[in-house]
Short mmCIF file of C-alpha atoms in Angstrom, two decimals:
data_model
loop_
_atom_site.label_atom_id
_atom_site.label_comp_id
_atom_site.label_asym_id
_atom_site.label_seq_id
_atom_site.Cartn_x
_atom_site.Cartn_y
_atom_site.Cartn_z
CA MET N 1 -24.66 63.84 104.89
CA SER N 2 -22.97 60.65 103.91
CA ASN N 3 -20.94 59.54 100.95
CA THR N 4 -21.27 55.78 100.85
CA ASN N 5 -18.36 55.42 98.37
CA VAL N 6 -15.69 56.52 100.84
CA THR N 7 -14.17 54.88 103.89
CA GLN N 8 -15.38 56.14 107.25
CA THR N 9 -13.44 55.94 110.52
CA PRO N 10 -14.46 56.98 114.05
CA ALA N 11 -13.74 60.63 114.80
CA THR N 12 -11.00 61.23 117.37
CA PRO N 13 -11.26 63.93 120.08
CA GLY N 14 -8.88 66.02 117.99
CA HIS N 15 -11.17 65.72 114.96
CA LEU N 16 -14.18 66.73 117.05
CA ILE N 17 -12.51 69.77 118.62
CA ALA N 18 -11.08 71.00 115.31
CA GLY N 19 -14.28 70.34 113.38
CA LEU N 20 -16.54 72.02 115.91
CA SER N 21 -14.23 75.01 116.22
CA LEU N 22 -14.12 75.52 112.45
CA SER N 23 -17.89 75.08 112.19
CA TYR N 24 -18.56 77.71 114.85
CA LEU N 25 -16.02 80.09 113.35
CA ILE N 26 -17.71 79.86 109.95
CA GLY N 27 -21.13 80.41 111.54
CA ILE N 28 -19.94 83.41 113.56
CA GLY N 29 -18.21 84.82 110.48
CA LEU N 30 -21.36 84.51 108.37
CA MET N 31 -23.51 86.15 111.05
CA THR N 32 -20.98 88.96 111.50
CA MET N 33 -20.94 89.66 107.76
CA LEU N 34 -24.73 89.62 107.73
CA VAL N 35 -24.92 92.25 110.48
CA ILE N 36 -22.37 94.40 108.65
CA ALA N 37 -24.33 94.04 105.40
CA GLY N 38 -27.48 95.20 107.18
CA GLY N 39 -25.72 98.06 108.95
CA ILE N 40 -24.71 97.70 112.59
CA TRP N 41 -26.49 100.86 113.75
CA ASN N 42 -29.59 99.91 111.77
CA GLN N 43 -29.71 96.53 113.51
CA LEU N 44 -29.22 98.06 116.95
CA ALA N 45 -32.01 100.56 116.29
CA ASN N 46 -34.48 98.18 114.60
CA SER N 47 -34.11 95.58 117.35
CA ARG N 48 -34.38 98.30 120.05
CA LEU N 49 -31.07 97.14 121.54
CA LEU N 50 -29.69 100.65 121.05
CA SER N 51 -32.13 102.06 123.60
CA LEU N 52 -31.03 99.40 126.09
CA LEU N 53 -27.34 100.13 125.43
CA ILE N 54 -27.90 103.85 125.97
CA GLU N 55 -29.82 103.31 129.19
CA GLY N 56 -27.22 100.77 130.35
CA GLY N 57 -24.36 103.22 129.94
CA VAL N 58 -22.70 101.45 127.03
CA VAL N 59 -23.47 103.99 124.27
CA ARG N 60 -23.19 107.73 125.04
CA TYR N 61 -26.14 109.54 123.48
CA HIS N 62 -25.00 112.97 124.71
CA ASP N 63 -21.92 114.50 126.32
CA LYS N 64 -23.18 114.23 129.88
CA GLN N 65 -23.52 110.44 129.66
CA ILE N 66 -20.73 107.95 130.21
CA GLY N 67 -19.96 104.81 128.25
CA PRO N 68 -17.24 103.23 126.11
CA ILE N 69 -19.00 103.94 122.76
CA ALA N 70 -19.16 107.64 121.91
CA GLY N 71 -22.39 108.89 120.42
CA VAL N 72 -24.98 107.78 117.90
CA PRO N 73 -24.18 108.60 114.24
CA GLU N 74 -27.64 109.95 113.41
CA LEU N 75 -30.67 111.08 115.39
CA LYS N 76 -32.92 108.69 113.45
CA TYR N 77 -31.29 105.68 115.11
CA TYR N 78 -32.16 107.02 118.56
CA VAL N 79 -35.75 107.73 117.47
CA MET N 80 -36.12 104.27 115.90
CA SER N 81 -34.74 102.52 118.98
CA ASN N 82 -37.34 104.20 121.20
CA ASP N 83 -40.35 103.08 119.17
CA PRO N 84 -42.61 100.66 121.08
CA VAL N 85 -42.58 96.91 120.47
CA GLY N 86 -45.83 94.94 120.25
CA TRP N 87 -44.86 92.42 122.90
CA TRP N 88 -48.25 90.70 122.85
CA VAL N 89 -47.81 90.07 119.13
CA ALA N 90 -44.30 88.79 119.82
CA ILE N 91 -45.76 86.37 122.39
CA VAL N 92 -48.16 85.14 119.70
CA ALA N 93 -45.14 84.50 117.46
CA VAL N 94 -43.52 82.46 120.25
CA ALA N 95 -46.75 80.49 120.74
CA LEU N 96 -46.91 79.75 117.01
CA MET N 97 -43.34 78.42 117.10
CA PHE N 98 -44.29 76.14 119.99
CA GLY N 99 -47.18 75.00 117.81
CA TYR N 100 -44.75 74.34 114.96
CA TRP N 101 -42.55 72.14 117.15
CA SER N 102 -45.60 70.30 118.49
CA VAL N 103 -46.83 69.43 114.99
CA LYS N 104 -43.36 68.28 113.92
CA ALA N 105 -42.98 66.16 117.05
CA LEU N 106 -46.37 64.51 116.39
CA GLN N 107 -45.30 63.88 112.81
CA PHE N 108 -42.09 62.23 114.02
CA HIS N 109 -44.08 59.97 116.37
CA LEU N 110 -46.28 58.91 113.45
CA CYS N 111 -43.17 58.25 111.37
CA ALA N 112 -41.79 56.01 114.13
CA ARG N 113 -45.11 54.17 114.46
CA GLU N 114 -45.35 53.63 110.71
CA MET N 115 -41.83 52.19 110.72
CA GLY N 116 -42.85 49.48 113.16
CA GLY N 117 -42.29 51.19 116.50
CA ASP N 118 -44.67 51.23 119.45
CA GLN N 119 -43.16 54.20 121.31
CA LYS N 120 -45.47 56.37 123.31
CA VAL N 121 -46.03 59.88 121.99
CA GLY N 122 -43.95 61.33 124.83
CA ASN N 123 -40.97 59.07 124.15
CA ALA N 124 -40.93 59.81 120.42
CA THR N 125 -41.35 63.53 121.19
CA LYS N 126 -38.35 63.45 123.52
CA ALA N 127 -36.24 61.74 120.87
CA TYR N 128 -37.29 64.22 118.20
CA LEU N 129 -36.82 67.37 120.29
CA TYR N 130 -33.48 66.12 121.58
CA GLY N 131 -32.36 65.51 118.02
CA GLN N 132 -33.50 68.96 116.93
CA GLY N 133 -31.70 70.48 119.90
CA VAL N 134 -28.48 68.76 118.86
CA ASN N 135 -29.07 69.92 115.29
CA ARG N 136 -29.22 73.53 116.52
CA TRP N 137 -25.76 73.37 118.10
CA MET N 138 -23.97 70.82 115.92
CA PRO N 139 -23.24 70.80 112.17
CA PHE N 140 -23.95 68.14 109.51
CA ASN N 141 -27.39 67.13 110.85
CA PHE N 142 -25.92 65.20 113.78
CA GLY N 143 -29.27 65.71 115.45
CA ASP N 144 -30.61 62.99 113.14
CA LEU N 145 -28.08 60.61 114.66
CA ALA N 146 -29.09 61.79 118.15
CA ALA N 147 -32.78 61.19 117.44
CA ALA N 148 -32.05 57.76 116.00
CA ARG N 149 -30.00 56.73 119.01
CA ALA N 150 -32.64 58.05 121.41
CA LEU N 151 -35.28 55.98 119.60
CA ALA N 152 -33.04 52.91 119.56
CA ALA N 153 -32.46 53.23 123.32
CA ASP N 154 -36.21 53.29 123.91
CA THR N 155 -38.16 50.04 124.13
CA GLY N 156 -40.14 50.72 120.99
CA GLY N 157 -39.54 47.42 119.30
CA GLN N 158 -37.83 48.90 116.23
CA THR N 159 -34.83 47.41 114.48
CA GLU N 160 -31.85 49.58 113.60
CA GLU N 161 -33.06 49.77 109.99
CA GLN N 162 -36.52 50.88 111.10
CA VAL N 163 -35.07 53.55 113.40
CA THR N 164 -32.98 54.89 110.54
CA GLY N 165 -36.03 54.74 108.27
CA THR N 166 -37.95 56.85 110.80
CA VAL N 167 -35.29 59.55 110.66
CA TYR N 168 -35.21 59.43 106.87
CA LEU N 169 -38.98 59.67 106.62
CA SER N 170 -38.98 62.69 108.94
CA ARG N 171 -36.22 64.31 106.90
CA CYS N 172 -38.14 63.59 103.70
CA MET N 173 -41.08 65.60 105.07
CA THR N 174 -38.80 68.64 105.41
CA PHE N 175 -37.75 68.34 101.78
CA PHE N 176 -41.43 68.00 100.87
CA GLU N 177 -42.10 71.36 102.58
CA ILE N 178 -39.36 73.00 100.53
CA ALA N 179 -40.66 71.54 97.26
CA PHE N 180 -44.35 72.14 97.96
CA PHE N 181 -44.12 75.76 99.04
CA GLY N 182 -41.40 76.48 96.48
CA LEU N 183 -43.84 75.30 93.81
CA ILE N 184 -46.58 77.52 95.23
CA GLY N 185 -44.16 80.44 95.10
CA LEU N 186 -43.43 79.68 91.46
CA PHE N 187 -47.12 80.04 90.59
CA LEU N 188 -47.44 83.22 92.65
CA ILE N 189 -44.45 85.19 91.34
CA GLY N 190 -43.45 83.57 88.04
CA TRP N 191 -40.24 81.98 86.77
CA GLY N 192 -38.02 85.05 86.61
CA ASP N 193 -38.58 86.39 90.12
CA TRP N 194 -38.76 82.87 91.55
CA PHE N 195 -35.34 81.92 90.20
CA GLY N 196 -33.91 85.26 91.27
CA LEU N 197 -35.04 84.81 94.89
CA LEU N 198 -33.67 81.26 95.09
CA PHE N 199 -30.43 81.75 93.14
CA TRP N 200 -28.15 82.68 96.05
CA PRO N 201 -29.63 80.11 98.46
CA LEU N 202 -28.96 77.49 95.78
CA VAL N 203 -25.38 78.78 95.51
CA ILE N 204 -24.98 78.35 99.28
CA PHE N 205 -26.38 74.83 98.99
CA ALA N 206 -24.00 73.99 96.12
CA LEU N 207 -20.98 75.30 98.04
CA SER N 208 -21.97 73.26 101.10
CA PHE N 209 -22.38 70.15 98.96
CA PHE N 210 -18.95 70.76 97.43
CA LEU N 211 -17.32 71.13 100.85
CA ILE N 212 -18.66 67.85 102.24
CA ARG N 213 -17.09 65.93 99.36
CA PHE N 214 -13.58 66.60 100.70
CA PRO N 215 -11.81 63.80 102.65
CA GLY N 216 -11.90 64.48 106.36
CA THR N 217 -15.51 65.64 106.37
CA TRP N 218 -17.60 64.53 109.33
CA GLN N 219 -20.32 61.96 108.76
CA GLY N 220 -23.18 60.81 111.00
CA GLY N 221 -22.92 57.10 111.75
CA LEU N 222 -26.28 56.17 110.22
CA ASN N 223 -26.83 53.36 107.73
CA HIS N 224 -28.03 55.58 104.90
CA ASN N 225 -28.69 52.79 102.41
CA ALA N 226 -30.92 51.04 104.94
CA GLY N 227 -32.76 54.28 105.63
CA ARG N 228 -33.46 54.86 101.96
CA ARG N 229 -34.72 51.30 101.48
CA GLN N 230 -37.09 51.64 104.42
CA LEU N 231 -38.30 55.02 103.18
CA PHE N 232 -39.01 53.97 99.59
CA ALA N 233 -40.71 50.72 100.62
CA TRP N 234 -42.95 52.54 103.10
CA VAL N 235 -44.03 55.25 100.64
CA GLN N 236 -44.99 52.61 98.08
CA ASP N 237 -47.00 50.58 100.62
CA ARG N 238 -48.77 53.47 102.43
CA PRO N 239 -49.45 56.35 100.03
CA LEU N 240 -52.47 57.58 102.04
CA MET N 241 -50.45 57.78 105.25
CA ALA N 242 -47.75 59.61 103.31
CA LEU N 243 -50.42 62.14 102.33
CA GLY N 244 -51.39 62.53 105.99
CA LEU N 245 -47.79 63.23 106.98
CA ALA N 246 -47.53 65.69 104.10
CA LEU N 247 -50.58 67.58 105.44
CA LEU N 248 -48.88 67.82 108.84
CA SER N 249 -45.81 69.25 107.10
CA ILE N 250 -47.98 71.87 105.39
CA ALA N 251 -49.56 72.79 108.74
CA ALA N 252 -46.14 73.04 110.43
CA PHE N 253 -44.72 75.23 107.68
CA MET N 254 -47.71 77.56 107.87
CA LEU N 255 -47.34 77.92 111.64
CA GLU N 256 -43.69 78.88 111.19
CA HIS N 257 -44.60 81.17 108.30
CA VAL N 258 -47.24 83.03 110.34
CA ALA N 259 -44.84 83.21 113.30
CA ILE N 260 -42.31 85.09 111.15
CA TYR N 261 -44.98 87.48 109.94
CA ALA N 262 -46.23 88.11 113.49
CA LEU N 263 -42.67 88.72 114.70
CA SER N 264 -42.06 91.28 111.96
CA GLN N 265 -45.28 93.08 112.86
CA ALA N 266 -44.37 93.11 116.55
CA PHE N 267 -41.21 95.10 115.75
CA SER N 268 -42.81 97.30 113.07
CA SER N 269 -43.66 100.84 114.13
CA ALA N 270 -43.93 104.40 112.83
CA ASN N 271 -40.15 104.62 112.27
CA VAL N 272 -39.17 100.94 111.95
CA LEU N 273 -40.87 99.59 108.84
CA LEU N 274 -40.71 95.80 108.59
CA ASN N 275 -43.88 95.56 106.51
CA ILE N 276 -43.00 92.64 104.25
CA ASP N 277 -45.59 90.79 102.18
CA PHE N 278 -46.83 87.44 103.42
CA SER N 279 -45.86 85.74 100.15
CA VAL N 280 -42.33 87.14 100.37
CA PHE N 281 -41.91 85.56 103.80
CA MET N 282 -43.00 82.23 102.35
CA MET N 283 -40.31 82.33 99.67
CA ALA N 284 -37.76 83.63 102.17
CA LEU N 285 -38.45 80.67 104.45
CA VAL N 286 -38.07 78.28 101.51
CA ALA N 287 -34.81 80.04 100.57
CA GLY N 288 -33.45 79.76 104.10
CA MET N 289 -34.32 76.05 104.28
CA ILE N 290 -32.51 75.43 100.98
CA ALA N 291 -29.44 77.36 102.15
CA ARG N 292 -29.14 75.28 105.33
CA ALA N 293 -30.16 71.91 103.82
CA ILE N 294 -26.52 70.84 104.29
CA PRO N 295 -25.59 72.55 107.56
CA ILE N 296 -21.82 72.96 107.71
CA THR N 297 -22.32 75.39 110.61
CA PRO N 298 -24.21 74.62 113.86
CA GLY N 299 -27.84 74.33 112.81
CA GLY N 300 -26.96 76.05 109.54
CA LEU N 301 -26.29 79.25 111.52
CA GLY N 302 -25.56 82.00 109.02
CA GLN N 303 -26.49 79.82 106.06
CA PHE N 304 -30.21 80.04 106.80
CA GLU N 305 -30.07 83.73 107.73
CA TRP N 306 -28.19 84.72 104.56
CA GLY N 307 -30.56 82.75 102.33
CA PHE N 308 -33.57 84.20 104.15
CA ALA N 309 -32.35 87.81 104.15
CA VAL N 310 -31.15 87.83 100.53
CA ALA N 311 -34.51 86.50 99.33
CA ILE N 312 -36.32 89.32 101.16
CA TYR N 313 -33.84 91.89 99.84
CA LEU N 314 -34.20 90.74 96.24
CA SER N 315 -37.98 91.03 96.57
CA GLY N 316 -37.57 94.81 96.90
CA THR N 317 -37.12 95.34 100.65
CA GLY N 318 -34.12 97.24 101.99
CA MET N 319 -31.17 95.18 103.23
CA PRO N 320 -31.31 96.64 106.79
CA GLU N 321 -34.92 95.54 107.18
CA ALA N 322 -34.27 92.12 105.59
CA VAL N 323 -31.37 91.47 107.95
CA THR N 324 -33.36 92.63 110.97
CA VAL N 325 -36.14 90.12 110.31
CA ALA N 326 -33.58 87.36 109.71
CA LEU N 327 -31.84 88.10 113.02
CA LEU N 328 -35.09 88.36 114.97
CA PHE N 329 -36.25 85.04 113.55
CA ALA N 330 -32.89 83.46 114.44
CA VAL N 331 -33.43 84.51 118.07
CA LEU N 332 -36.97 83.10 117.99
CA ARG N 333 -35.95 79.86 116.27
CA TYR N 334 -33.00 79.10 118.52
CA GLY N 335 -34.69 80.39 121.67
CA VAL N 336 -37.85 78.30 121.42
CA GLY N 337 -35.88 75.25 120.28
CA PHE N 338 -33.54 75.60 123.24
CA MET N 339 -36.39 75.93 125.74
CA LEU N 340 -38.09 72.79 124.44
CA THR N 341 -35.02 70.59 124.35
CA ALA N 342 -33.75 71.87 127.72
CA GLY N 343 -37.15 71.17 129.25
CA MET N 344 -37.17 67.64 127.89
CA LYS N 345 -33.64 67.05 129.15
CA ILE N 346 -34.24 68.45 132.65
CA PHE N 347 -37.78 67.34 133.43
CA GLN N 348 -38.27 64.21 131.33
CA GLY N 349 -34.85 62.64 131.07
CA LEU N 350 -33.32 60.96 128.04
CA PRO N 351 -31.84 57.49 127.57
CA ILE N 352 -28.69 58.83 125.86
CA THR N 353 -26.08 61.54 126.32
CA MET N 354 -23.99 63.66 123.96
CA ARG N 355 -21.18 61.15 124.42
CA ASN N 356 -23.39 58.51 122.81
CA VAL N 357 -24.02 60.84 119.89
CA LEU N 358 -20.39 61.83 119.41
CA ASP N 359 -19.39 58.16 119.46
CA GLY N 360 -21.34 57.82 116.20
CA VAL N 361 -19.47 60.60 114.40
CA ARG N 362 -17.33 59.36 111.52
CA VAL N 363 -14.67 61.00 109.36
CA SER N 364 -14.45 60.27 105.62
CA SER N 365 -11.09 59.34 104.15
#
């Protein structure tokens, strides 16, 4: 997220604390508004958390129970919260997300190799997963900076320009996924519905773009011009390899797409109906990716979920159900990502720390 026409200075501790605090507050605010829009009791019931809160003595279901929250507004919420969950199907969704991360990590390794690096698969995987972990908890795609610095610290034989080109090529594959599956959605549902589903995610994207133009915005300390040069030169020289990377992007998107569908089916039951069409999930995933393309919150928290939920809602599904799927997928997305990056950090070790990443943060002026 860089504006090369402005001056950039290193971020001070005060800048970092204030920026992170504001970013988290915006993310929490967006998620809170999303839960309210979907109905708090609906979300507690659909996710089955209400049953746990009743059994744990937090919500009083009848007068003989104790707990700080008095009663359930309607009987249907209690009935919904006691419906069974298909945990084996949920485990399949988790496995599919691990598959998604594996494909993306392999793609990143190939990007690094094509940019002149000779890193082992494991080293490139560590760099990628560490970067994605940072992206989940930091705004403005600082995970790209983390991945670049992890690659640069490795003995892969890449120059700084080539490392930056690797990150840019990997990022380009994400934009390819948005464009490719967005185009498929256009053919499936037609112009009118297609534009309607993507309108609000595009509004979120436009607002995010507007906000990063203000002086004082954080920037990742990457040489963006060098990255673009490397990217364009590589695509022109290796079109067949670009096609191969594109096929990996398609496979990764489909794994994530099926994971969302499986997760919705795991929580669907006789009284909790999350039966959303497969094609709707595809467009919802595209919408969420557009909404968080410029993540001003940690990992685009709230941005993705609003874009995702609104697309499902505008397709004809109720807002409570749309929000439930968005929240469940947020738990899956952040949970699996955290497990992978924590595992790499604890068991494999990394050549850099968060201090190294934060040292690269710049502030526009």
